[in-house]
Amino acid sequence: MVRDLIIGYTAGVYDLFHIGHLNLLKNAKGMCDKLIVGVTTDDLVTYKGKHALIPFEDRLEIVRSIRYVDAVVPQSDMDKLKMCKKIGASVMFVGDDWYGTEKWEKYEEELKLEGVKIVYFPYTKGISSTLINQALLQVRDNPETAIRKEHMIARKDL
């Protein structure tokens, strides 16, 4: 008996790529035959009131290069259902930090009607792009830990 190909989908900004991102992609790939990842475009990141440090094309290439990822697509809007239909996904993966939120309860209802299951993975505790950004700001603002311009100039001479 031949079973249907299980296509999985997940999406994110993937700015300041970290172990939490990798854990999600690795776990997702373990539950599907083909993993397609949506990478949020710079315009959509800005629409959400944020700014990515890493440009879209670079983030796309980083995610594309991960062995658990079979394909990447631009995520240019927030319509998860439209993308799942477009790529034929039967399962969508997301971090459990979204579980029980009004937004994702609505997505669950919409996706269920179309036969798409949502799988929530445990959020990797202690790491996020937001935390990395906060740590970088603290380092940059602290004269004791900041990388001094003269040090950078000296390093270029090496």
Short mmCIF file of N, CA and C in Angstrom, two decimals:
data_model
loop_
_atom_site.label_atom_id
_atom_site.label_comp_id
_atom_site.label_asym_id
_atom_site.label_seq_id
_atom_site.Cartn_x
_atom_site.Cartn_y
_atom_site.Cartn_z
N MET A 1 0.84 -1.19 0.00
CA MET A 1 0.00 0.00 0.00
C MET A 1 0.88 1.25 0.00
N VAL A 2 0.60 2.17 -0.88
CA VAL A 2 1.36 3.41 -0.99
C VAL A 2 0.64 4.49 -0.19
N ARG A 3 1.39 5.15 0.68
CA ARG A 3 0.78 6.23 1.46
C ARG A 3 1.07 7.56 0.78
N ASP A 4 0.22 8.53 1.10
CA ASP A 4 0.39 9.87 0.54
C ASP A 4 1.65 10.52 1.11
N LEU A 5 2.26 11.33 0.28
CA LEU A 5 3.41 12.13 0.70
C LEU A 5 2.94 13.15 1.73
N ILE A 6 3.61 13.21 2.88
CA ILE A 6 3.26 14.18 3.91
C ILE A 6 4.12 15.42 3.71
N ILE A 7 3.44 16.51 3.36
CA ILE A 7 4.13 17.78 3.17
C ILE A 7 3.88 18.64 4.42
N GLY A 8 4.96 19.09 5.02
CA GLY A 8 4.88 19.94 6.20
C GLY A 8 5.29 21.37 5.87
N TYR A 9 4.75 22.29 6.63
CA TYR A 9 5.05 23.71 6.43
C TYR A 9 5.28 24.38 7.78
N THR A 10 6.25 25.25 7.81
CA THR A 10 6.46 26.14 8.95
C THR A 10 6.97 27.46 8.39
N ALA A 11 6.84 28.51 9.18
CA ALA A 11 7.25 29.82 8.69
C ALA A 11 7.82 30.65 9.83
N GLY A 12 8.68 31.58 9.46
CA GLY A 12 9.25 32.46 10.46
C GLY A 12 10.14 33.50 9.82
N VAL A 13 10.61 34.41 10.63
CA VAL A 13 11.52 35.45 10.16
C VAL A 13 12.92 34.86 9.97
N TYR A 14 13.35 34.05 10.94
CA TYR A 14 14.68 33.42 10.94
C TYR A 14 15.80 34.45 10.92
N ASP A 15 15.58 35.54 11.63
CA ASP A 15 16.62 36.55 11.82
C ASP A 15 17.46 36.10 13.00
N LEU A 16 18.75 36.31 12.96
CA LEU A 16 19.65 35.86 14.03
C LEU A 16 19.40 34.38 14.32
N PHE A 17 19.57 33.56 13.30
CA PHE A 17 19.28 32.12 13.37
C PHE A 17 19.95 31.50 14.60
N HIS A 18 19.20 30.71 15.34
CA HIS A 18 19.70 30.12 16.59
C HIS A 18 19.22 28.68 16.76
N ILE A 19 19.63 28.04 17.84
CA ILE A 19 19.34 26.63 18.09
C ILE A 19 17.84 26.36 18.18
N GLY A 20 17.05 27.31 18.64
CA GLY A 20 15.60 27.12 18.67
C GLY A 20 15.03 26.95 17.27
N HIS A 21 15.51 27.74 16.32
CA HIS A 21 15.10 27.59 14.93
C HIS A 21 15.48 26.21 14.42
N LEU A 22 16.73 25.82 14.68
CA LEU A 22 17.21 24.53 14.21
C LEU A 22 16.41 23.38 14.82
N ASN A 23 16.11 23.46 16.11
CA ASN A 23 15.31 22.41 16.76
C ASN A 23 13.95 22.26 16.10
N LEU A 24 13.30 23.39 15.80
CA LEU A 24 11.99 23.33 15.17
C LEU A 24 12.08 22.67 13.79
N LEU A 25 13.05 23.07 12.99
CA LEU A 25 13.18 22.51 11.64
C LEU A 25 13.52 21.02 11.68
N LYS A 26 14.41 20.63 12.58
CA LYS A 26 14.80 19.23 12.72
C LYS A 26 13.61 18.38 13.15
N ASN A 27 12.87 18.84 14.16
CA ASN A 27 11.71 18.10 14.64
C ASN A 27 10.62 18.02 13.58
N ALA A 28 10.41 19.11 12.87
CA ALA A 28 9.39 19.13 11.82
C ALA A 28 9.74 18.13 10.71
N LYS A 29 10.98 18.12 10.29
CA LYS A 29 11.40 17.20 9.22
C LYS A 29 11.19 15.75 9.64
N GLY A 30 11.33 15.48 10.93
CA GLY A 30 11.12 14.12 11.42
C GLY A 30 9.67 13.67 11.34
N MET A 31 8.75 14.59 11.08
CA MET A 31 7.33 14.25 11.04
C MET A 31 6.70 14.41 9.65
N CYS A 32 7.52 14.65 8.64
CA CYS A 32 6.96 14.78 7.29
C CYS A 32 7.98 14.28 6.28
N ASP A 33 7.50 14.07 5.07
CA ASP A 33 8.40 13.63 3.98
C ASP A 33 9.09 14.80 3.32
N LYS A 34 8.38 15.90 3.22
CA LYS A 34 8.92 17.10 2.58
C LYS A 34 8.60 18.29 3.47
N LEU A 35 9.65 19.02 3.87
CA LEU A 35 9.46 20.20 4.71
C LEU A 35 9.69 21.46 3.87
N ILE A 36 8.65 22.27 3.80
CA ILE A 36 8.72 23.56 3.11
C ILE A 36 8.68 24.65 4.17
N VAL A 37 9.60 25.60 4.07
CA VAL A 37 9.72 26.65 5.07
C VAL A 37 9.46 28.01 4.44
N GLY A 38 8.55 28.75 5.04
CA GLY A 38 8.29 30.12 4.62
C GLY A 38 9.21 31.06 5.38
N VAL A 39 9.91 31.91 4.66
CA VAL A 39 10.77 32.92 5.28
C VAL A 39 10.11 34.28 5.07
N THR A 40 9.86 34.96 6.17
CA THR A 40 9.14 36.24 6.14
C THR A 40 9.94 37.29 5.37
N THR A 41 9.26 37.93 4.42
CA THR A 41 9.91 38.99 3.64
C THR A 41 10.17 40.22 4.52
N ASP A 42 11.11 41.04 4.09
CA ASP A 42 11.42 42.27 4.84
C ASP A 42 10.19 43.17 4.97
N ASP A 43 9.37 43.26 3.89
CA ASP A 43 8.18 44.09 3.94
C ASP A 43 7.20 43.61 5.01
N LEU A 44 7.03 42.30 5.14
CA LEU A 44 6.11 41.76 6.14
C LEU A 44 6.67 41.94 7.55
N VAL A 45 7.98 41.80 7.71
CA VAL A 45 8.59 42.03 9.02
C VAL A 45 8.32 43.47 9.44
N THR A 46 8.50 44.42 8.53
CA THR A 46 8.26 45.83 8.81
C THR A 46 6.79 46.07 9.13
N TYR A 47 5.90 45.40 8.40
CA TYR A 47 4.46 45.52 8.64
C TYR A 47 4.12 45.09 10.07
N LYS A 48 4.84 44.08 10.57
CA LYS A 48 4.61 43.58 11.92
C LYS A 48 5.25 44.49 12.98
N GLY A 49 5.86 45.61 12.53
CA GLY A 49 6.42 46.58 13.47
C GLY A 49 7.83 46.27 13.91
N LYS A 50 8.53 45.43 13.18
CA LYS A 50 9.90 45.07 13.53
C LYS A 50 10.80 45.31 12.32
N HIS A 51 12.09 45.09 12.53
CA HIS A 51 13.05 45.19 11.43
C HIS A 51 14.04 44.04 11.57
N ALA A 52 14.23 43.30 10.49
CA ALA A 52 15.19 42.20 10.51
C ALA A 52 16.60 42.78 10.39
N LEU A 53 17.52 42.20 11.12
CA LEU A 53 18.91 42.59 11.03
C LEU A 53 19.55 42.00 9.77
N ILE A 54 19.19 40.77 9.47
CA ILE A 54 19.72 40.05 8.31
C ILE A 54 18.74 40.25 7.14
N PRO A 55 19.22 40.68 5.96
CA PRO A 55 18.34 40.90 4.82
C PRO A 55 17.62 39.61 4.37
N PHE A 56 16.45 39.78 3.79
CA PHE A 56 15.62 38.66 3.36
C PHE A 56 16.36 37.62 2.52
N GLU A 57 17.07 38.06 1.49
CA GLU A 57 17.76 37.11 0.60
C GLU A 57 18.79 36.27 1.37
N ASP A 58 19.46 36.87 2.34
CA ASP A 58 20.43 36.15 3.16
C ASP A 58 19.72 35.14 4.07
N ARG A 59 18.61 35.57 4.69
CA ARG A 59 17.85 34.66 5.56
C ARG A 59 17.30 33.48 4.76
N LEU A 60 16.84 33.77 3.55
CA LEU A 60 16.34 32.72 2.65
C LEU A 60 17.44 31.70 2.36
N GLU A 61 18.63 32.17 2.05
CA GLU A 61 19.75 31.28 1.73
C GLU A 61 20.20 30.48 2.94
N ILE A 62 20.21 31.10 4.12
CA ILE A 62 20.58 30.38 5.34
C ILE A 62 19.62 29.21 5.57
N VAL A 63 18.32 29.49 5.51
CA VAL A 63 17.33 28.44 5.74
C VAL A 63 17.39 27.39 4.65
N ARG A 64 17.54 27.81 3.40
CA ARG A 64 17.62 26.87 2.28
C ARG A 64 18.79 25.89 2.45
N SER A 65 19.85 26.32 3.11
CA SER A 65 21.06 25.51 3.25
C SER A 65 21.00 24.48 4.38
N ILE A 66 19.95 24.50 5.16
CA ILE A 66 19.83 23.56 6.27
C ILE A 66 19.33 22.23 5.76
N ARG A 67 19.98 21.16 6.18
CA ARG A 67 19.70 19.84 5.61
C ARG A 67 18.29 19.33 5.87
N TYR A 68 17.62 19.84 6.86
CA TYR A 68 16.25 19.39 7.16
C TYR A 68 15.21 20.05 6.26
N VAL A 69 15.61 21.08 5.55
CA VAL A 69 14.69 21.88 4.73
C VAL A 69 14.76 21.40 3.28
N ASP A 70 13.57 21.08 2.74
CA ASP A 70 13.52 20.62 1.35
C ASP A 70 13.28 21.77 0.37
N ALA A 71 12.59 22.80 0.81
CA ALA A 71 12.32 23.95 -0.06
C ALA A 71 11.99 25.16 0.82
N VAL A 72 12.26 26.34 0.28
CA VAL A 72 11.88 27.58 0.96
C VAL A 72 10.99 28.40 0.03
N VAL A 73 10.10 29.15 0.65
CA VAL A 73 9.22 30.04 -0.10
C VAL A 73 9.15 31.37 0.65
N PRO A 74 8.97 32.47 -0.07
CA PRO A 74 8.79 33.74 0.61
C PRO A 74 7.44 33.77 1.32
N GLN A 75 7.41 34.26 2.52
CA GLN A 75 6.16 34.47 3.24
C GLN A 75 5.89 35.96 3.21
N SER A 76 4.98 36.37 2.34
CA SER A 76 4.74 37.80 2.15
C SER A 76 3.45 38.29 2.78
N ASP A 77 2.67 37.38 3.38
CA ASP A 77 1.48 37.79 4.12
C ASP A 77 1.26 36.82 5.28
N MET A 78 0.26 37.11 6.10
CA MET A 78 0.02 36.31 7.30
C MET A 78 -0.96 35.17 7.08
N ASP A 79 -1.38 34.94 5.85
CA ASP A 79 -2.40 33.94 5.54
C ASP A 79 -1.79 32.53 5.48
N LYS A 80 -1.81 31.85 6.61
CA LYS A 80 -1.23 30.50 6.70
C LYS A 80 -2.02 29.51 5.85
N LEU A 81 -3.34 29.64 5.84
CA LEU A 81 -4.19 28.72 5.08
C LEU A 81 -3.90 28.79 3.59
N LYS A 82 -3.76 30.00 3.07
CA LYS A 82 -3.48 30.18 1.64
C LYS A 82 -2.18 29.47 1.26
N MET A 83 -1.15 29.63 2.09
CA MET A 83 0.13 29.00 1.78
C MET A 83 0.04 27.47 1.87
N CYS A 84 -0.62 26.97 2.90
CA CYS A 84 -0.77 25.52 3.04
C CYS A 84 -1.49 24.93 1.83
N LYS A 85 -2.54 25.60 1.37
CA LYS A 85 -3.26 25.14 0.18
C LYS A 85 -2.35 25.19 -1.06
N LYS A 86 -1.62 26.27 -1.19
CA LYS A 86 -0.76 26.48 -2.37
C LYS A 86 0.30 25.38 -2.49
N ILE A 87 0.89 24.99 -1.36
CA ILE A 87 1.99 24.00 -1.42
C ILE A 87 1.51 22.57 -1.14
N GLY A 88 0.24 22.41 -0.79
CA GLY A 88 -0.31 21.08 -0.52
C GLY A 88 0.09 20.50 0.82
N ALA A 89 0.32 21.37 1.80
CA ALA A 89 0.73 20.91 3.14
C ALA A 89 -0.45 20.27 3.87
N SER A 90 -0.16 19.17 4.56
CA SER A 90 -1.18 18.52 5.39
C SER A 90 -0.89 18.71 6.87
N VAL A 91 0.27 19.29 7.17
CA VAL A 91 0.63 19.56 8.57
C VAL A 91 1.43 20.86 8.64
N MET A 92 1.15 21.64 9.67
CA MET A 92 1.88 22.89 9.89
C MET A 92 2.52 22.81 11.26
N PHE A 93 3.77 23.24 11.33
CA PHE A 93 4.55 23.18 12.57
C PHE A 93 4.77 24.58 13.12
N VAL A 94 4.68 24.69 14.46
CA VAL A 94 4.85 25.99 15.10
C VAL A 94 5.32 25.76 16.53
N GLY A 95 5.97 26.75 17.11
CA GLY A 95 6.42 26.67 18.49
C GLY A 95 5.24 26.76 19.45
N ASP A 96 5.33 26.06 20.58
CA ASP A 96 4.20 26.03 21.51
C ASP A 96 4.00 27.33 22.28
N ASP A 97 4.86 28.31 22.04
CA ASP A 97 4.62 29.62 22.65
C ASP A 97 3.37 30.27 22.06
N TRP A 98 2.90 29.76 20.91
CA TRP A 98 1.69 30.27 20.28
C TRP A 98 0.45 29.48 20.70
N TYR A 99 0.65 28.33 21.33
CA TYR A 99 -0.48 27.46 21.69
C TYR A 99 -1.46 28.19 22.61
N GLY A 100 -2.75 28.06 22.29
CA GLY A 100 -3.79 28.64 23.13
C GLY A 100 -4.03 30.12 22.91
N THR A 101 -3.26 30.74 22.01
CA THR A 101 -3.50 32.16 21.75
C THR A 101 -4.72 32.30 20.83
N GLU A 102 -5.39 33.40 20.95
CA GLU A 102 -6.58 33.64 20.14
C GLU A 102 -6.27 33.51 18.64
N LYS A 103 -5.15 34.08 18.24
CA LYS A 103 -4.73 34.06 16.84
C LYS A 103 -4.57 32.62 16.32
N TRP A 104 -3.89 31.78 17.11
CA TRP A 104 -3.63 30.42 16.64
C TRP A 104 -4.83 29.49 16.83
N GLU A 105 -5.71 29.81 17.75
CA GLU A 105 -6.95 29.03 17.85
C GLU A 105 -7.78 29.25 16.59
N LYS A 106 -7.76 30.47 16.07
CA LYS A 106 -8.46 30.78 14.81
C LYS A 106 -7.81 30.03 13.65
N TYR A 107 -6.46 30.04 13.59
CA TYR A 107 -5.76 29.30 12.55
C TYR A 107 -6.11 27.81 12.62
N GLU A 108 -6.16 27.26 13.84
CA GLU A 108 -6.48 25.84 14.00
C GLU A 108 -7.83 25.52 13.38
N GLU A 109 -8.83 26.35 13.65
CA GLU A 109 -10.17 26.13 13.09
C GLU A 109 -10.14 26.18 11.57
N GLU A 110 -9.51 27.21 11.01
CA GLU A 110 -9.43 27.37 9.56
C GLU A 110 -8.71 26.19 8.91
N LEU A 111 -7.57 25.82 9.47
CA LEU A 111 -6.75 24.76 8.88
C LEU A 111 -7.42 23.40 9.01
N LYS A 112 -8.07 23.16 10.12
CA LYS A 112 -8.74 21.87 10.34
C LYS A 112 -9.81 21.63 9.28
N LEU A 113 -10.55 22.68 8.92
CA LEU A 113 -11.58 22.58 7.89
C LEU A 113 -10.99 22.13 6.55
N GLU A 114 -9.72 22.44 6.33
CA GLU A 114 -9.05 22.09 5.08
C GLU A 114 -8.20 20.82 5.22
N GLY A 115 -8.29 20.17 6.38
CA GLY A 115 -7.55 18.93 6.59
C GLY A 115 -6.09 19.11 6.94
N VAL A 116 -5.72 20.31 7.41
CA VAL A 116 -4.33 20.59 7.80
C VAL A 116 -4.25 20.55 9.33
N LYS A 117 -3.34 19.73 9.82
CA LYS A 117 -3.14 19.58 11.26
C LYS A 117 -2.02 20.52 11.71
N ILE A 118 -2.18 21.12 12.91
CA ILE A 118 -1.12 21.94 13.48
C ILE A 118 -0.42 21.12 14.56
N VAL A 119 0.90 21.08 14.48
CA VAL A 119 1.72 20.42 15.51
C VAL A 119 2.53 21.50 16.21
N TYR A 120 2.37 21.56 17.52
CA TYR A 120 3.12 22.53 18.33
C TYR A 120 4.33 21.83 18.93
N PHE A 121 5.50 22.40 18.73
CA PHE A 121 6.73 21.88 19.32
C PHE A 121 7.11 22.71 20.53
N PRO A 122 7.72 22.07 21.53
CA PRO A 122 8.16 22.84 22.71
C PRO A 122 9.12 23.94 22.29
N TYR A 123 8.85 25.12 22.79
CA TYR A 123 9.69 26.28 22.53
C TYR A 123 11.03 26.04 23.22
N THR A 124 12.12 26.32 22.54
CA THR A 124 13.44 26.14 23.13
C THR A 124 13.65 27.22 24.18
N LYS A 125 13.65 26.81 25.42
CA LYS A 125 13.72 27.75 26.54
C LYS A 125 15.06 28.49 26.57
N GLY A 126 14.99 29.77 26.91
CA GLY A 126 16.19 30.56 27.12
C GLY A 126 16.82 31.13 25.86
N ILE A 127 16.18 30.93 24.68
CA ILE A 127 16.77 31.47 23.46
C ILE A 127 15.67 31.99 22.54
N SER A 128 15.92 33.15 21.98
CA SER A 128 15.04 33.71 20.95
C SER A 128 15.81 34.85 20.30
N SER A 129 15.37 35.23 19.12
CA SER A 129 16.01 36.37 18.45
C SER A 129 15.86 37.63 19.28
N THR A 130 14.72 37.76 19.98
CA THR A 130 14.50 38.93 20.85
C THR A 130 15.54 38.96 21.97
N LEU A 131 15.78 37.81 22.60
CA LEU A 131 16.78 37.75 23.67
C LEU A 131 18.18 38.05 23.15
N ILE A 132 18.51 37.53 21.97
CA ILE A 132 19.82 37.80 21.37
C ILE A 132 19.96 39.29 21.11
N ASN A 133 18.91 39.92 20.55
CA ASN A 133 18.94 41.36 20.31
C ASN A 133 19.13 42.14 21.60
N GLN A 134 18.43 41.75 22.66
CA GLN A 134 18.58 42.43 23.95
C GLN A 134 20.00 42.29 24.49
N ALA A 135 20.56 41.10 24.37
CA ALA A 135 21.93 40.88 24.84
C ALA A 135 22.92 41.72 24.04
N LEU A 136 22.73 41.79 22.74
CA LEU A 136 23.61 42.59 21.90
C LEU A 136 23.53 44.07 22.27
N LEU A 137 22.31 44.54 22.53
CA LEU A 137 22.16 45.95 22.93
C LEU A 137 22.88 46.23 24.24
N GLN A 138 22.80 45.31 25.18
CA GLN A 138 23.49 45.49 26.46
C GLN A 138 25.00 45.53 26.26
N VAL A 139 25.51 44.66 25.42
CA VAL A 139 26.95 44.61 25.16
C VAL A 139 27.39 45.88 24.46
N ARG A 140 26.62 46.31 23.48
CA ARG A 140 26.98 47.51 22.72
C ARG A 140 26.93 48.76 23.58
N ASP A 141 26.00 48.81 24.53
CA ASP A 141 25.83 50.01 25.37
C ASP A 141 26.75 50.04 26.58
N ASN A 142 27.47 48.96 26.83
CA ASN A 142 28.34 48.88 28.00
C ASN A 142 29.78 49.15 27.55
N PRO A 143 30.39 50.23 28.01
CA PRO A 143 31.77 50.55 27.60
C PRO A 143 32.76 49.44 27.94
N GLU A 144 32.48 48.67 28.98
CA GLU A 144 33.39 47.59 29.38
C GLU A 144 33.39 46.43 28.39
N THR A 145 32.25 46.18 27.72
CA THR A 145 32.16 45.03 26.82
C THR A 145 32.10 45.41 25.35
N ALA A 146 31.95 46.69 25.07
CA ALA A 146 31.85 47.13 23.68
C ALA A 146 33.17 46.90 22.95
N ILE A 147 33.07 46.55 21.69
CA ILE A 147 34.26 46.41 20.86
C ILE A 147 34.64 47.82 20.41
N ARG A 148 35.81 48.22 20.77
CA ARG A 148 36.25 49.58 20.47
C ARG A 148 36.74 49.69 19.03
N LYS A 149 36.48 50.84 18.45
CA LYS A 149 36.85 51.11 17.07
C LYS A 149 38.35 50.90 16.85
N GLU A 150 39.17 51.34 17.80
CA GLU A 150 40.63 51.19 17.62
C GLU A 150 41.04 49.71 17.62
N HIS A 151 40.29 48.88 18.35
CA HIS A 151 40.56 47.44 18.36
C HIS A 151 40.25 46.85 16.98
N MET A 152 39.13 47.31 16.38
CA MET A 152 38.74 46.82 15.06
C MET A 152 39.76 47.24 14.01
N ILE A 153 40.27 48.46 14.11
CA ILE A 153 41.27 48.93 13.16
C ILE A 153 42.55 48.10 13.29
N ALA A 154 42.96 47.82 14.51
CA ALA A 154 44.15 47.01 14.75
C ALA A 154 43.97 45.61 14.19
N ARG A 155 42.76 45.04 14.29
CA ARG A 155 42.51 43.68 13.80
C ARG A 155 42.61 43.64 12.27
N LYS A 156 42.23 44.72 11.61
CA LYS A 156 42.29 44.75 10.13
C LYS A 156 43.73 44.68 9.66
N ASP A 157 44.66 45.15 10.48
CA ASP A 157 46.07 45.16 10.09
C ASP A 157 46.70 43.76 10.17
N LEU A 158 46.04 42.83 10.83
CA LEU A 158 46.60 41.47 10.99
C LEU A 158 46.71 40.73 9.70
#
